[in-house]
GROMACS .gro file of C-alpha atoms in nm:
model
  402
    1MET     CA    1  15.536  12.399  14.774
    2HIS     CA    2  15.262  12.408  15.010
    3ILE     CA    3  15.009  12.122  14.970
    4PRO     CA    4  14.673  12.208  15.094
    5HIS     CA    5  14.520  11.985  15.381
    6LEU     CA    6  14.310  11.729  15.313
    7GLN     CA    7  14.014  11.740  15.523
    8ARG     CA    8  13.932  11.407  15.719
    9LEU     CA    9  13.545  11.394  15.709
   10PRO     CA   10  13.421  11.203  15.994
   11ILE     CA   11  13.241  10.859  15.878
   12LYS     CA   12  12.865  10.900  16.007
   13PRO     CA   13  12.681  10.567  16.058
   14PHE     CA   14  12.489  10.620  15.727
   15GLU     CA   15  12.819  10.662  15.523
   16PHE     CA   16  12.966  10.360  15.694
   17LEU     CA   17  12.661  10.150  15.634
   18TYR     CA   18  12.642  10.258  15.268
   19THR     CA   19  13.008  10.213  15.163
   20GLY     CA   20  13.003   9.848  15.370
   21ILE     CA   21  12.725   9.766  15.138
   22LEU     CA   22  12.911   9.881  14.831
   23ALA     CA   23  13.237   9.651  14.940
   24SER     CA   24  13.001   9.356  14.996
   25LEU     CA   25  12.844   9.411  14.668
   26HIS     CA   26  13.159   9.478  14.497
   27GLY     CA   27  13.321   9.160  14.611
   28LEU     CA   28  13.003   8.935  14.511
   29ALA     CA   29  13.024   9.145  14.134
   30LEU     CA   30  13.381   9.022  14.078
   31PRO     CA   31  13.319   8.701  13.906
   32LEU     CA   32  13.070   8.893  13.666
   33VAL     CA   33  13.292   9.149  13.612
   34GLY     CA   34  13.545   8.866  13.475
   35LEU     CA   35  13.236   8.716  13.279
   36PHE     CA   36  13.156   9.043  13.111
   37SER     CA   37  13.472   9.148  13.051
   38LEU     CA   38  13.508   8.872  12.784
   39LYS     CA   39  13.249   9.093  12.586
   40SER     CA   40  13.425   9.371  12.362
   41LYS     CA   41  13.156   9.586  12.511
   42TYR     CA   42  13.271   9.580  12.846
   43GLN     CA   43  13.656   9.445  12.806
   44HIS     CA   44  13.781   9.766  12.918
   45SER     CA   45  13.553   9.961  13.127
   46LEU     CA   46  13.470   9.686  13.369
   47LYS     CA   47  13.802   9.605  13.465
   48ALA     CA   48  13.906   9.992  13.512
   49ARG     CA   49  13.621  10.051  13.721
   50PHE     CA   50  13.604   9.741  13.929
   51LEU     CA   51  13.966   9.645  13.930
   52ALA     CA   52  14.115   9.972  13.895
   53ARG     CA   53  14.332   9.874  13.588
   54LYS     CA   54  14.501  10.176  13.452
   55HIS     CA   55  14.373  10.438  13.753
   56ALA     CA   56  14.665  10.606  13.820
   57LEU     CA   57  14.640  10.964  13.708
   58ASP     CA   58  14.912  11.153  13.530
   59PHE     CA   59  14.888  11.488  13.693
   60PRO     CA   60  14.690  11.649  13.972
   61PRO     CA   61  14.400  11.790  13.836
   62THR     CA   62  14.235  12.147  13.921
   63LEU     CA   63  13.888  12.055  13.781
   64TRP     CA   64  13.725  11.723  13.781
   65PHE     CA   65  13.441  11.657  13.503
   66HIS     CA   66  13.233  11.341  13.503
   67ALA     CA   67  12.980  11.238  13.267
   68CYS     CA   68  12.827  10.914  13.223
   69SER     CA   69  12.839  10.805  12.820
   70PHE     CA   70  12.874  10.914  12.465
   71GLY     CA   71  12.625  11.184  12.441
   72GLU     CA   72  12.707  11.386  12.795
   73ILE     CA   73  13.103  11.362  12.706
   74LYS     CA   74  12.992  11.527  12.379
   75SER     CA   75  12.771  11.783  12.558
   76LEU     CA   76  13.057  11.910  12.775
   77GLN     CA   77  13.259  11.990  12.522
   78ALA     CA   78  13.175  12.378  12.491
   79LEU     CA   79  13.217  12.429  12.877
   80LEU     CA   80  13.557  12.245  12.873
   81ASP     CA   81  13.685  12.471  12.614
   82GLN     CA   82  13.619  12.760  12.880
   83PHE     CA   83  13.932  12.621  13.036
   84PRO     CA   84  14.214  12.605  12.819
   85GLN     CA   85  14.510  12.650  13.068
   86VAL     CA   86  14.326  12.446  13.362
   87PRO     CA   87  14.423  12.083  13.448
   88ILE     CA   88  14.151  11.870  13.405
   89LEU     CA   89  14.019  11.482  13.508
   90LEU     CA   90  13.743  11.393  13.291
   91THR     CA   91  13.572  11.053  13.392
   92THR     CA   92  13.297  10.855  13.212
   93THR     CA   93  13.154  10.531  13.287
   94THR     CA   94  13.105  10.385  12.952
   95GLN     CA   95  13.324  10.236  12.648
   96THR     CA   96  13.151  10.474  12.393
   97GLY     CA   97  13.193  10.764  12.616
   98PHE     CA   98  13.532  10.692  12.690
   99GLU     CA   99  13.665  10.644  12.325
  100LEU     CA  100  13.473  10.989  12.231
  101ALA     CA  101  13.669  11.177  12.511
  102CYS     CA  102  14.014  10.998  12.419
  103ALA     CA  103  13.968  11.102  12.076
  104THR     CA  104  13.850  11.457  12.127
  105TYR     CA  105  14.083  11.542  12.378
  106ALA     CA  106  14.412  11.336  12.234
  107LYS     CA  107  14.603  11.646  12.144
  108ASN     CA  108  14.488  11.825  12.461
  109PRO     CA  109  14.781  11.770  12.753
  110ARG     CA  110  14.568  11.950  13.026
  111ILE     CA  111  14.299  11.710  12.972
  112GLN     CA  112  14.341  11.330  13.108
  113VAL     CA  113  14.044  11.085  13.040
  114ARG     CA  114  13.984  10.803  13.293
  115PHE     CA  115  13.707  10.568  13.349
  116LEU     CA  116  13.531  10.638  13.662
  117LEU     CA  117  13.629  10.411  13.979
  118PHE     CA  118  13.337  10.215  14.121
  119GLU     CA  119  13.266  10.389  14.457
  120THR     CA  120  13.492  10.161  14.700
  121LEU     CA  121  13.799  10.244  14.515
  122LEU     CA  122  13.765  10.612  14.472
  123PHE     CA  123  14.026  10.643  14.793
  124LEU     CA  124  14.298  10.551  14.536
  125TRP     CA  125  14.255  10.933  14.370
  126ARG     CA  126  14.264  11.113  14.706
  127LYS     CA  127  14.603  11.173  14.722
  128ASP     CA  128  14.617  11.306  14.371
  129LEU     CA  129  14.312  11.569  14.442
  130ALA     CA  130  14.487  11.800  14.713
  131HIS     CA  131  14.462  12.081  14.435
  132LEU     CA  132  14.128  11.997  14.362
  133LYS     CA  133  13.901  12.328  14.300
  134ALA     CA  134  13.559  12.184  14.174
  135LEU     CA  135  13.403  11.858  14.081
  136VAL     CA  136  13.127  11.904  13.790
  137VAL     CA  137  12.904  11.600  13.756
  138THR     CA  138  12.631  11.595  13.461
  139GLU     CA  139  12.261  11.519  13.452
  140ALA     CA  140  12.163  11.229  13.708
  141GLU     CA  141  12.519  11.052  13.793
  142LEU     CA  142  12.441  11.078  14.156
  143TRP     CA  143  12.748  10.873  14.306
  144PHE     CA  144  12.731  10.950  14.677
  145ASN     CA  145  13.117  10.879  14.739
  146VAL     CA  146  13.230  11.082  14.454
  147PHE     CA  147  13.068  11.406  14.577
  148ARG     CA  148  13.186  11.321  14.940
  149LEU     CA  149  13.548  11.272  14.831
  150ALA     CA  150  13.543  11.593  14.645
  151LYS     CA  151  13.405  11.766  14.958
  152SER     CA  152  13.674  11.580  15.180
  153VAL     CA  153  13.981  11.761  14.953
  154GLY     CA  154  13.779  12.118  15.010
  155ALA     CA  155  13.664  12.132  14.630
  156GLN     CA  156  13.319  12.289  14.551
  157THR     CA  157  13.037  12.065  14.397
  158PHE     CA  158  12.833  12.103  14.102
  159LEU     CA  159  12.578  11.917  13.957
  160ILE     CA  160  12.488  12.021  13.575
  161ASN     CA  161  12.250  11.975  13.308
  162ALA     CA  162  12.056  11.823  13.617
  163ARG     CA  163  11.714  11.661  13.505
  164ILE     CA  164  11.462  11.415  13.653
  165SER     CA  165  11.226  11.262  13.424
  166LYS     CA  166  10.845  11.201  13.480
  167ARG     CA  167  10.927  10.817  13.447
  168SER     CA  168  11.211  10.803  13.683
  169TYR     CA  169  11.052  11.069  13.963
  170PRO     CA  170  10.860  10.805  14.156
  171ARG     CA  171  11.182  10.612  14.174
  172TYR     CA  172  11.364  10.905  14.335
  173GLN     CA  173  11.068  10.946  14.574
  174ARG     CA  174  11.075  10.626  14.695
  175PHE     CA  175  11.431  10.668  14.796
  176LYS     CA  176  11.404  11.013  14.897
  177GLY     CA  177  11.587  10.958  15.219
  178PHE     CA  178  11.900  10.876  15.052
  179TYR     CA  179  11.880  11.119  14.773
  180THR     CA  180  11.841  11.412  15.073
  181ARG     CA  181  12.180  11.322  15.212
  182LEU     CA  182  12.332  11.309  14.888
  183PHE     CA  183  12.261  11.627  14.796
  184LYS     CA  184  12.368  11.774  15.111
  185GLN     CA  185  12.732  11.709  14.935
  186VAL     CA  186  12.641  11.914  14.639
  187ASP     CA  187  12.708  12.305  14.671
  188HIS     CA  188  12.540  12.407  14.344
  189ILE     CA  189  12.312  12.248  14.111
  190TYR     CA  190  12.218  12.397  13.774
  191ALA     CA  191  11.862  12.228  13.634
  192GLN     CA  192  11.730  12.241  13.248
  193THR     CA  193  11.406  12.322  13.350
  194PRO     CA  194  11.174  12.467  13.629
  195LEU     CA  195  11.002  12.133  13.653
  196ASP     CA  196  11.315  11.979  13.701
  197GLN     CA  197  11.411  12.226  13.960
  198GLU     CA  198  11.082  12.157  14.111
  199ARG     CA  199  11.144  11.782  14.165
  200LEU     CA  200  11.509  11.803  14.270
  201ALA     CA  201  11.401  12.063  14.559
  202THR     CA  202  11.136  11.768  14.675
  203LEU     CA  203  11.433  11.559  14.717
  204GLY     CA  204  11.635  11.794  14.954
  205ALA     CA  205  11.839  11.983  14.669
  206GLN     CA  206  11.926  12.317  14.740
  207ASN     CA  207  12.124  12.627  14.548
  208ILE     CA  208  11.949  12.532  14.232
  209GLN     CA  209  11.955  12.785  13.947
  210ILE     CA  210  11.812  12.734  13.583
  211PHE     CA  211  12.062  12.687  13.301
  212PRO     CA  212  11.961  12.535  12.989
  213ASN     CA  213  12.084  12.192  12.828
  214LEU     CA  214  12.460  12.225  12.742
  215LYS     CA  215  12.401  12.066  12.403
  216LEU     CA  216  12.237  12.439  12.325
  217PHE     CA  217  12.605  12.573  12.327
  218ASN     CA  218  12.728  12.258  12.103
  219PRO     CA  219  12.662  12.332  11.746
  220PRO     CA  220  12.603  12.001  11.535
  221LYS     CA  221  12.912  11.904  11.324
  222VAL     CA  222  12.868  11.859  10.923
  223SER     CA  223  13.093  11.643  10.768
  224HIS     CA  224  12.999  11.645  10.430
  225THR     CA  225  12.806  11.935  10.227
  226TYR     CA  226  12.566  11.841   9.973
  227THR     CA  227  12.394  12.059   9.721
  228LYS     CA  228  12.036  12.159   9.832
  229PRO     CA  229  11.782  12.073   9.552
  230ASP     CA  230  11.488  12.356   9.483
  231HIS     CA  231  11.196  12.097   9.543
  232LEU     CA  232  11.070  12.006   9.896
  233ILE     CA  233  11.265  11.775  10.107
  234VAL     CA  234  11.106  11.609  10.414
  235LEU     CA  235  11.361  11.414  10.645
  236ALA     CA  236  11.218  11.139  10.871
  237ALA     CA  237  11.506  11.141  11.141
  238SER     CA  238  11.601  10.855  11.403
  239THR     CA  239  11.270  10.633  11.300
  240HIS     CA  240  11.141  10.358  11.473
  241PRO     CA  241  10.963  10.071  11.378
  242GLY     CA  242  10.594  10.171  11.295
  243GLU     CA  243  10.711  10.530  11.215
  244GLU     CA  244  10.824  10.480  10.865
  245GLU     CA  245  10.515  10.313  10.738
  246LEU     CA  246  10.334  10.613  10.899
  247ILE     CA  247  10.526  10.868  10.747
  248LEU     CA  248  10.559  10.714  10.411
  249LYS     CA  249  10.171  10.739  10.385
  250ALA     CA  250  10.168  11.063  10.465
  251PHE     CA  251  10.475  11.161  10.224
  252LEU     CA  252  10.278  10.971   9.926
  253ALA     CA  253   9.965  11.190  10.010
  254LEU     CA  254  10.155  11.505   9.922
  255ASN     CA  255  10.126  11.357   9.541
  256ASP     CA  256  10.417  11.593   9.481
  257PRO     CA  257  10.661  11.422   9.242
  258HIS     CA  258  10.926  11.647   9.282
  259ALA     CA  259  10.934  11.621   9.652
  260ARG     CA  260  11.162  11.354   9.833
  261LEU     CA  261  11.139  11.179  10.153
  262LEU     CA  262  11.475  11.108  10.302
  263ILE     CA  263  11.441  10.801  10.601
  264ALA     CA  264  11.715  10.773  10.865
  265PRO     CA  265  11.634  10.477  11.051
  266ARG     CA  266  11.749  10.483  11.438
  267HIS     CA  267  11.922  10.169  11.431
  268PRO     CA  268  12.148  10.024  11.179
  269GLU     CA  269  12.025   9.669  11.193
  270ARG     CA  270  11.703   9.806  11.064
  271PHE     CA  271  11.830   9.979  10.750
  272ALA     CA  272  11.721   9.645  10.538
  273GLU     CA  273  11.383   9.627  10.731
  274VAL     CA  274  11.308   9.990  10.602
  275LYS     CA  275  11.410   9.886  10.260
  276THR     CA  276  11.190   9.563  10.237
  277LEU     CA  277  10.880   9.792  10.365
  278LEU     CA  278  10.961  10.021  10.059
  279ALA     CA  279  11.006   9.740   9.810
  280HIS     CA  280  10.678   9.563   9.938
  281GLN     CA  281  10.480   9.916   9.869
  282SER     CA  282  10.629   9.934   9.523
  283THR     CA  283  10.797  10.251   9.632
  284ALA     CA  284  11.137  10.359   9.411
  285PHE     CA  285  11.422  10.418   9.623
  286ASN     CA  286  11.765  10.490   9.648
  287SER     CA  287  11.992  10.456   9.933
  288LEU     CA  288  12.318  10.630  10.056
  289SER     CA  289  12.539  10.351  10.064
  290LYS     CA  290  12.515  10.336   9.687
  291GLY     CA  291  12.574  10.675   9.668
  292PHE     CA  292  12.394  11.053   9.708
  293ASP     CA  293  12.160  11.028   9.424
  294LEU     CA  294  11.806  11.180   9.485
  295ASP     CA  295  11.644  11.099   9.151
  296LYS     CA  296  11.374  10.856   9.327
  297SER     CA  297  11.119  10.962   9.556
  298VAL     CA  298  11.273  10.807   9.864
  299PHE     CA  299  11.624  10.797   9.987
  300VAL     CA  300  11.728  10.572  10.274
  301ILE     CA  301  12.024  10.730  10.474
  302ASP     CA  302  12.170  10.396  10.556
  303LYS     CA  303  12.489  10.498  10.737
  304LEU     CA  304  12.581  10.593  11.101
  305GLY     CA  305  12.694  10.920  11.202
  306VAL     CA  306  12.583  11.150  10.902
  307LEU     CA  307  12.232  11.277  11.022
  308ASN     CA  308  12.389  11.617  11.041
  309ASP     CA  309  12.479  11.658  10.719
  310PHE     CA  310  12.102  11.606  10.566
  311TYR     CA  311  11.951  11.870  10.820
  312PRO     CA  312  12.067  12.146  10.609
  313LEU     CA  313  11.912  12.009  10.273
  314ALA     CA  314  11.588  11.947  10.475
  315ASP     CA  315  11.292  12.166  10.466
  316VAL     CA  316  11.077  11.970  10.689
  317VAL     CA  317  11.207  11.719  10.986
  318ILE     CA  318  10.994  11.463  11.125
  319LEU     CA  319  11.125  11.360  11.453
  320GLY     CA  320  11.138  10.990  11.529
  321GLY     CA  321  11.090  10.825  11.830
  322SER     CA  322  10.790  10.998  11.925
  323PHE     CA  323  10.494  10.864  11.734
  324VAL     CA  324  10.543  10.540  11.927
  325PRO     CA  325  10.630  10.519  12.307
  326ILE     CA  326  10.998  10.544  12.279
  327GLY     CA  327  11.029  10.889  12.428
  328GLY     CA  328  11.169  11.140  12.129
  329HIS     CA  329  11.501  11.222  11.999
  330ASN     CA  330  11.710  11.515  12.013
  331PRO     CA  331  11.530  11.819  11.839
  332LEU     CA  332  11.820  12.087  11.889
  333GLU     CA  333  12.024  11.933  11.601
  334PRO     CA  334  11.732  12.014  11.340
  335ALA     CA  335  11.646  12.326  11.490
  336PHE     CA  336  11.982  12.458  11.486
  337PHE     CA  337  11.945  12.456  11.080
  338GLY     CA  338  11.617  12.626  11.101
  339VAL     CA  339  11.400  12.345  10.978
  340LYS     CA  340  11.008  12.334  11.012
  341LEU     CA  341  10.998  12.067  11.308
  342ILE     CA  342  10.699  11.787  11.319
  343SER     CA  343  10.719  11.561  11.607
  344GLY     CA  344  10.454  11.321  11.771
  345LYS     CA  345  10.360  11.344  12.167
  346HIS     CA  346  10.611  11.069  12.265
  347ILE     CA  347  10.890  11.322  12.398
  348PHE     CA  348  10.888  11.249  12.752
  349ASN     CA  349  11.293  11.172  12.733
  350GLN     CA  350  11.342  11.499  12.550
  351GLN     CA  351  11.119  11.756  12.724
  352ALA     CA  352  11.425  11.984  12.867
  353LEU     CA  353  11.550  11.967  12.493
  354PHE     CA  354  11.200  12.089  12.334
  355ALA     CA  355  11.207  12.361  12.599
  356CYS     CA  356  11.510  12.505  12.433
  357VAL     CA  357  11.333  12.508  12.101
  358GLN     CA  358  11.098  12.777  11.941
  359ASN     CA  359  10.828  12.655  11.655
  360TYR     CA  360  10.768  12.318  11.638
  361ALA     CA  361  10.432  12.123  11.574
  362LEU     CA  362  10.364  11.849  11.826
  363ILE     CA  363  10.098  11.598  11.693
  364GLU     CA  364   9.917  11.266  11.702
  365PRO     CA  365   9.988  11.004  11.429
  366GLU     CA  366   9.646  11.045  11.259
  367GLN     CA  367   9.748  11.450  11.216
  368LEU     CA  368  10.081  11.398  11.048
  369SER     CA  369   9.911  11.358  10.672
  370ALA     CA  370   9.721  11.701  10.736
  371THR     CA  371  10.033  11.865  10.913
  372LEU     CA  372  10.266  11.793  10.653
  373ALA     CA  373  10.029  11.891  10.364
  374ASN     CA  374  10.018  12.243  10.548
  375HIS     CA  375  10.381  12.256  10.564
  376ALA     CA  376  10.411  12.588  10.400
  377GLN     CA  377  10.226  12.732  10.694
  378LEU     CA  378  10.468  12.599  10.976
  379LEU     CA  379  10.718  12.824  11.125
  380PRO     CA  380  11.084  12.756  11.094
  381SER     CA  381  11.210  12.640  11.421
  382PHE     CA  382  11.506  12.791  11.607
  383LEU     CA  383  11.728  12.728  11.953
  384ASP     CA  384  11.624  12.961  12.236
  385THR     CA  385  11.928  12.979  12.495
  386HIS     CA  386  11.707  13.187  12.716
  387ASN     CA  387  11.959  13.467  12.726
  388HIS     CA  388  12.227  13.222  12.906
  389GLN     CA  389  12.586  13.215  12.790
  390ILE     CA  390  12.838  12.922  12.818
  391ASN     CA  391  13.088  13.157  13.000
  392GLU     CA  392  12.841  13.255  13.266
  393LEU     CA  393  12.856  12.876  13.396
  394ALA     CA  394  13.208  12.845  13.310
  395HIS     CA  395  13.279  13.138  13.551
  396ALA     CA  396  13.060  12.980  13.845
  397ILE     CA  397  13.263  12.663  13.842
  398TYR     CA  398  13.602  12.827  13.813
  399PRO     CA  399  13.609  13.209  13.820
  400THR     CA  400  13.985  13.265  13.814
  401SER     CA  401  14.034  13.065  13.521
  402LEU     CA  402  13.859  13.332  13.278
   0.00000   0.00000   0.00000
């Protein structure tokens, strides 16, 4: 069998200095790695990343995909499904991302899941990457030596779902020299929006195309189907402190005895807090933990991972995290079900996703009561892929597989 030649890239002064600094930091961090590994959240990821525990690969990959955490791993599924016969290495940096990847691809013998080695340890994989055709990195996982390793074995390099938020852009600009060098290692970039494309270009990125967020191509999964009532259902999704009271006030102002408000707090530690708020306001409510029962005006969704089950019930969805400066939450999942969508204006973390949604109301907190009262005039939301298909991205990454 012919083994492709592994190109030895000359180590330039910058790269020597960069790797030297990382090696020093790696050594200094080892005591902290040991300490934080005592926490269940990090006990596997830190040892894998910084001590190369269980790093060995089962087979040489043809494609290498890297995604940071749970959400990014989830977004890759539709793309990975385009390569059913291709040996793949899938890496991540968080425990939740690793667990999701392992659970999703446990029965797929062509996909191996590993924690991403820290940059100073990547050389341990080099001998297994002789047949690598492409490295595909998602969003903002800009590891210089990851791209450089892929280039050294002759692979094409891709940055997909690329984005730079308004909040993080000044930090990128402060280190423009570094990112300019890094982007020289990236052959193809697929930005989520024209604004992301513009920001990336100012940092030295080239060969940038627009491709919408991959989440558009992963329909939300419904685990339980409920019967939709005939009356108005308003769902307050992923709410944060201060938002429940605002939404409850707007809902009660409808003065509709048949309407129902479903509240899904973003964090489980706030379930009790929201119930206390309702009790203090003498608002009758039921909760999912005691069964599905909409005979009272308010229903608290006090379980995790079930929000998609309730979007099909809703006529109107009010997205949380947007009426307070949190940054908003994913609008794609409710839009998939064609609900009437209302959001606050604090959506700085989700602007790229909102660009893929048609028909939504973006309002100030004081406008919520009037907007909800006029919900009949709102148009149903829907997703807009701008005529892009997931197979066109797959074909660009590895055309001979399709």
